[in-house]
XYZ file of C-alpha atoms in Angstrom:
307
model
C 0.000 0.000 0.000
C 2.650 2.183 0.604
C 4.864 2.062 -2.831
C 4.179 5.114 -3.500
C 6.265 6.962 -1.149
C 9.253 5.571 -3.176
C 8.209 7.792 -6.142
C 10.002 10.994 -6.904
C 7.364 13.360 -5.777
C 7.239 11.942 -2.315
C 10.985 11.192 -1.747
C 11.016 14.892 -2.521
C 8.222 15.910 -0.020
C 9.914 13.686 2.677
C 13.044 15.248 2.030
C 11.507 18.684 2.110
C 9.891 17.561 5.835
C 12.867 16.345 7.482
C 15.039 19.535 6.078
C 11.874 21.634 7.702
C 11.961 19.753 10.723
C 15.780 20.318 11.476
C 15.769 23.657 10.939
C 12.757 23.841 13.452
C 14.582 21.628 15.790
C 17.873 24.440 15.187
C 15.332 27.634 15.610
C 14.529 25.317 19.409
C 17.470 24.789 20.363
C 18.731 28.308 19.570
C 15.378 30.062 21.377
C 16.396 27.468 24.871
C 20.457 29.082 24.166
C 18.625 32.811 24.706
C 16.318 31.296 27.392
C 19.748 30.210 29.194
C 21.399 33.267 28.892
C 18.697 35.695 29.816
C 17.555 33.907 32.980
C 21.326 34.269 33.901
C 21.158 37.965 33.184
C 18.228 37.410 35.888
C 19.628 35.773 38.383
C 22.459 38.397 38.690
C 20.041 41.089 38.798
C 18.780 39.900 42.055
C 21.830 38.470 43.574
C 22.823 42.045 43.301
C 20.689 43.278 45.677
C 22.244 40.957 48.297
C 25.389 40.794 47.404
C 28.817 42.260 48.986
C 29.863 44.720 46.864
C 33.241 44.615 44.829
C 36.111 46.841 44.309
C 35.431 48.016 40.947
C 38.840 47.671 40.272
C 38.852 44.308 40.881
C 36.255 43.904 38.031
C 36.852 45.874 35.573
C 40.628 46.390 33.512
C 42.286 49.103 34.354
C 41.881 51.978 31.761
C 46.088 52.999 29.799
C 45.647 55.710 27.815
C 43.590 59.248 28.601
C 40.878 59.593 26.041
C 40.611 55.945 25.543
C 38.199 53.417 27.394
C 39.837 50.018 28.936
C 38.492 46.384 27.524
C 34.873 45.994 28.098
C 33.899 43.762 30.312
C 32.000 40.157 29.389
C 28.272 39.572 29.522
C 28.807 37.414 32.806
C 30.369 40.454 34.464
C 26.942 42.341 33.773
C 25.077 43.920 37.174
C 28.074 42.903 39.293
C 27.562 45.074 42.570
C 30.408 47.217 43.288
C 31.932 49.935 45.374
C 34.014 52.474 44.206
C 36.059 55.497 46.051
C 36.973 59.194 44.203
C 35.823 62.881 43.756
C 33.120 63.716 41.068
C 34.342 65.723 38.187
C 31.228 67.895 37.354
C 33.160 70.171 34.539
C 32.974 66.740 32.280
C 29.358 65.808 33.244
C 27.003 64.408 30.705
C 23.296 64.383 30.147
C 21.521 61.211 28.480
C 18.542 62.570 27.187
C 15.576 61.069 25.969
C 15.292 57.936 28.959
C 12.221 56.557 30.145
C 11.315 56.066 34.096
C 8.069 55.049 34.767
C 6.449 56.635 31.185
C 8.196 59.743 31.405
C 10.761 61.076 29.473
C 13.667 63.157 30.924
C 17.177 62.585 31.383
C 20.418 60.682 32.943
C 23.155 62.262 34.383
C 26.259 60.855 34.452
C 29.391 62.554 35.980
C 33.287 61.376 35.920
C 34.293 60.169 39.074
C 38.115 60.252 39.376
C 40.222 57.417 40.658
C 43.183 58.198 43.153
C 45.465 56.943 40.654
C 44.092 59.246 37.384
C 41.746 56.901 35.777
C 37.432 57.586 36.586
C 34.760 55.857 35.759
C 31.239 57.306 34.418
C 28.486 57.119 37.233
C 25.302 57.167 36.257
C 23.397 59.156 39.063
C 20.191 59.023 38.175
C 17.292 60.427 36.081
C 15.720 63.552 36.655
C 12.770 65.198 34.837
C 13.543 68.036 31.866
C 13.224 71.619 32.184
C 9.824 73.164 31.590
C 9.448 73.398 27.653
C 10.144 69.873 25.753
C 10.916 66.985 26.989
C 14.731 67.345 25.761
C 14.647 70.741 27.643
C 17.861 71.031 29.489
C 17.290 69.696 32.799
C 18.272 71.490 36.458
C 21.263 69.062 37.078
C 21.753 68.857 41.002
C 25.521 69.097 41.731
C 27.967 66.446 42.490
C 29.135 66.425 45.942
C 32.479 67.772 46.389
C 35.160 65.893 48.232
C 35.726 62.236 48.317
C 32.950 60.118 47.566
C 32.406 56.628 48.067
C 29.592 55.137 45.535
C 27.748 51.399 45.556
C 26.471 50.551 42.196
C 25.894 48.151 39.402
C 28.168 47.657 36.369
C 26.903 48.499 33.001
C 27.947 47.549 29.764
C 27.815 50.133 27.033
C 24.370 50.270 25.361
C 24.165 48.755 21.554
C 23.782 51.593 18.447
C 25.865 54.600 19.601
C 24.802 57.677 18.569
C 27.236 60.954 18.095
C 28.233 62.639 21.429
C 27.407 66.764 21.113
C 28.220 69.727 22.725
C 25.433 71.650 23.745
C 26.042 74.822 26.236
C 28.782 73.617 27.443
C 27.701 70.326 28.635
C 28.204 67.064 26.662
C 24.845 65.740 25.532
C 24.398 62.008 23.876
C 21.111 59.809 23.234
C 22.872 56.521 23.962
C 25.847 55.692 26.589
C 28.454 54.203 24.641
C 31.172 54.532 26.896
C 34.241 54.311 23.891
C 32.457 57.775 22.804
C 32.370 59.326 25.541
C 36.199 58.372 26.917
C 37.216 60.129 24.333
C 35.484 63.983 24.947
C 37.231 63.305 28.629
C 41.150 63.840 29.540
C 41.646 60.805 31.592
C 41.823 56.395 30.782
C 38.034 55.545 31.746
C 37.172 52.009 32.163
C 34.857 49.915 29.464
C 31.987 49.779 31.544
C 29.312 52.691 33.626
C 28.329 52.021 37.193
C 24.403 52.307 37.889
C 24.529 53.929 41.389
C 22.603 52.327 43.726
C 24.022 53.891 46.954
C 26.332 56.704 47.844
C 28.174 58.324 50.743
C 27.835 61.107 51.050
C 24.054 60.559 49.668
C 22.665 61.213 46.328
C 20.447 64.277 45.730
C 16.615 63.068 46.264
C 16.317 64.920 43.011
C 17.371 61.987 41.793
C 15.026 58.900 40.603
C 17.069 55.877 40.981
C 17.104 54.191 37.422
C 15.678 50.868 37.506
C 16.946 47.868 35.820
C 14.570 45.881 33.775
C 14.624 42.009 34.117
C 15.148 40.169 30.759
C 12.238 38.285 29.419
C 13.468 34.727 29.337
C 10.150 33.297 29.345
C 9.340 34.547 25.938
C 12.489 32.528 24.854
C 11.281 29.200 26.569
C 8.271 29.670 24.720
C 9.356 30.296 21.189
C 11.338 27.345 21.979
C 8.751 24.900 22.637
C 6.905 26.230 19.728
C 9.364 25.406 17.162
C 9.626 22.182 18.458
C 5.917 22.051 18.364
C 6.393 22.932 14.625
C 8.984 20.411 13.726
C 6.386 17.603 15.255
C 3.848 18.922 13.150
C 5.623 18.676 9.929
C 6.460 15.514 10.110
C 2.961 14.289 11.471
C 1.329 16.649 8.588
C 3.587 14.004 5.652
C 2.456 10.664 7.505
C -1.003 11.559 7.649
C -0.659 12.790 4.201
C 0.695 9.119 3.432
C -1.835 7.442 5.099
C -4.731 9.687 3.150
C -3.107 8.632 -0.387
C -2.685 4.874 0.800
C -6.462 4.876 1.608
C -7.554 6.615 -1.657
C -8.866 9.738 -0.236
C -6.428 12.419 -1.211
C -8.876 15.379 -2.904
C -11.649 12.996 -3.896
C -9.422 11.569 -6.634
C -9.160 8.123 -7.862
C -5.444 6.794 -6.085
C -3.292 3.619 -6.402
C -5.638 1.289 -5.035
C -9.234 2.908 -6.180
C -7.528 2.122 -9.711
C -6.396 -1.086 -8.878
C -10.191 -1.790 -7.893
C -11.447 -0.209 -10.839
C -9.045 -1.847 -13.276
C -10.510 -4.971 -11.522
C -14.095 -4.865 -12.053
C -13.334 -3.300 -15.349
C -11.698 -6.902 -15.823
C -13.915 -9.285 -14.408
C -17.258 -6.806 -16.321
C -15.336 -7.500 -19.733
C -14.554 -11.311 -18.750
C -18.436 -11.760 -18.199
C -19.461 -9.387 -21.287
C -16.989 -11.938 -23.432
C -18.878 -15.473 -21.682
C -22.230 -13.734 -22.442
C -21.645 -13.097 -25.706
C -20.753 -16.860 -26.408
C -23.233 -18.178 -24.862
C -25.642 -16.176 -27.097
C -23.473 -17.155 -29.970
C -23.649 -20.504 -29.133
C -27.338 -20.630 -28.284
C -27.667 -19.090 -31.517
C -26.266 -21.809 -33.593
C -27.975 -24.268 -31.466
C -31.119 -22.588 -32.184
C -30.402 -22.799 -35.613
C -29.734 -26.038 -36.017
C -33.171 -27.221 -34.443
C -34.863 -24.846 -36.810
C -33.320 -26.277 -39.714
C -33.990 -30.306 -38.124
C -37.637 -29.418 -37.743
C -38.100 -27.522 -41.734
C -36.397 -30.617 -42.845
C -38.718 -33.505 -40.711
C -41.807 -31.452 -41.988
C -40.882 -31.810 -45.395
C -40.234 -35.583 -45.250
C -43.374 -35.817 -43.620
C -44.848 -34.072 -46.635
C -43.410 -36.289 -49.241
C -44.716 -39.515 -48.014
C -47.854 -40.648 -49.504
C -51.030 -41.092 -47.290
């Protein structure tokens, strides 16, 4: 009953389904990777909030060359809590504008602090609402405190699609923090990576609005995941119902392999039993015949004898 999947049309639909059903398989596989990775992200997130903090230099690579930004650091060193000791350099601050905190738009602030040994690192401090007039109106920035500072935060990797880093008033002014850009508008080594403050001593301005960070959606991952798997099951069911249709003859209402096969038979045995029909007629024909032609020639024998 089954023959037919040897023909060329469905080797090539059952090669078709099992290169479908890899990739599917692939796109799974890939979608778990993501799910992996992102609920890692997650779990660092809120070990973060418990964990001892760091010396940043122990984290990060130290910064050579003023200008430049050191090595960035590796996904896995992403949200690592640490603490960091210097004096804010508010001559080099920069504004972030166009960040979201709870629907509104305003912007981030993010000032130099300065190592003992000349290298800083770029603290963001926090959003703070724009200036009456547009939402990229230049904000009221709150000043850094002055003296030593010792600041608790979270490292940041610099964000994807860097945009150009302006001068505006004399203040730097950016759309995205991509810390290799902004190293090098500053006159000292600053390392790869921002620090999300979390904590500060002395403390932060309450003008402030600590920035929050957003947990990855792994869950959407797990799901695409199980749906391409889903997917791959369903191609390969789709072609062995599809062969078990055809064997049975009910593909689109069309005559298949074995409604022929049927056909071809009675077609047969209506032509064997047309051809013995026929014969016998034939033969009861001549029979017929004969006694006709017996009885014409007793009648006229009967005629010829005298009374």
């Amino acid at each position: 009953m089954y023959r037919f999947v040897l023909t060329p049309r469905w080797l090539a639909a059952a090669a078709l389904t099992v290169a479908a059903a890899v990739v599917m398989v692939f796109l799974g596989n890939w979608q778990l990777h993501r799910y992996h990775e992102r609920s890692a992200i997650n779990a660092r997130i809120d070990a973060a909030d418990s964990a001892t903090p760091r010396p940043l230099t122990s984290v990060l690579d130290r910064p050579v060359s003023p200008g430049t930004a050191g090595p960035a650091p590796g996904a896995d060193l992403a949200w690592t809590k640490v603490t960091v000791t210097g004096r804010y350099d508010p001559a080099h601050e920069i504004q972030a504008r166009g960040r979201t905190v709870d629907g509104e738009v305003g912007f981030e602030i993010l000032t130099p602090l300065v190592l003992g040994d000349g290298t800083a690192v770029l603290v963001d401090r926090g959003w703070i609402p724009p200036a009456p007039g547009g939402a990229i109106a230049a904000p009221t920035v709150p000043p850094a405190p002055a003296g030593q500072v010792t600041v608790v935060g979270q490292v940041h990797r610099s964000e994807s699609r860097p945009t150009p880093v302006e001068h505006r008033d004399g203040r730097l002014d950016t759309r995205r923090i991509a810390v290799p850009r902004l190293a090098a508008q500053l006159p000292y080594p600053v390392y790869g990576a921002y620090v999300l403050l979390t904590g500060q001593t002395p403390a932060a301005d309450s003008a402030f609005a600590r920035i929050p960070v957003d947990h990855e959606d792994a869950w959407q991952n797990g799901g695409y995941a199980v749906q391409w798997w889903l997917f791959a099951v369903m191609a390969v069911f789709a072609f062995v119902w599809q062969a078990r249709k055809e064997a049975r003859g009910e593909t689109n209402g069309a005559p298949q392999p074995t409604d022929r096969v049927a056909e071809a038979d009675r077609q047969r045995a209506d032509q064997g039993g047309d051809r013995v029909a026929e014969a016998d007629r034939q033969r009861a024909g001549r029979g017929g015949d004969r006694v006709d032609g017996y009885d014409r020639e007793r009648a006229a024998s009967a005629a010829d004898r005298p009374e």
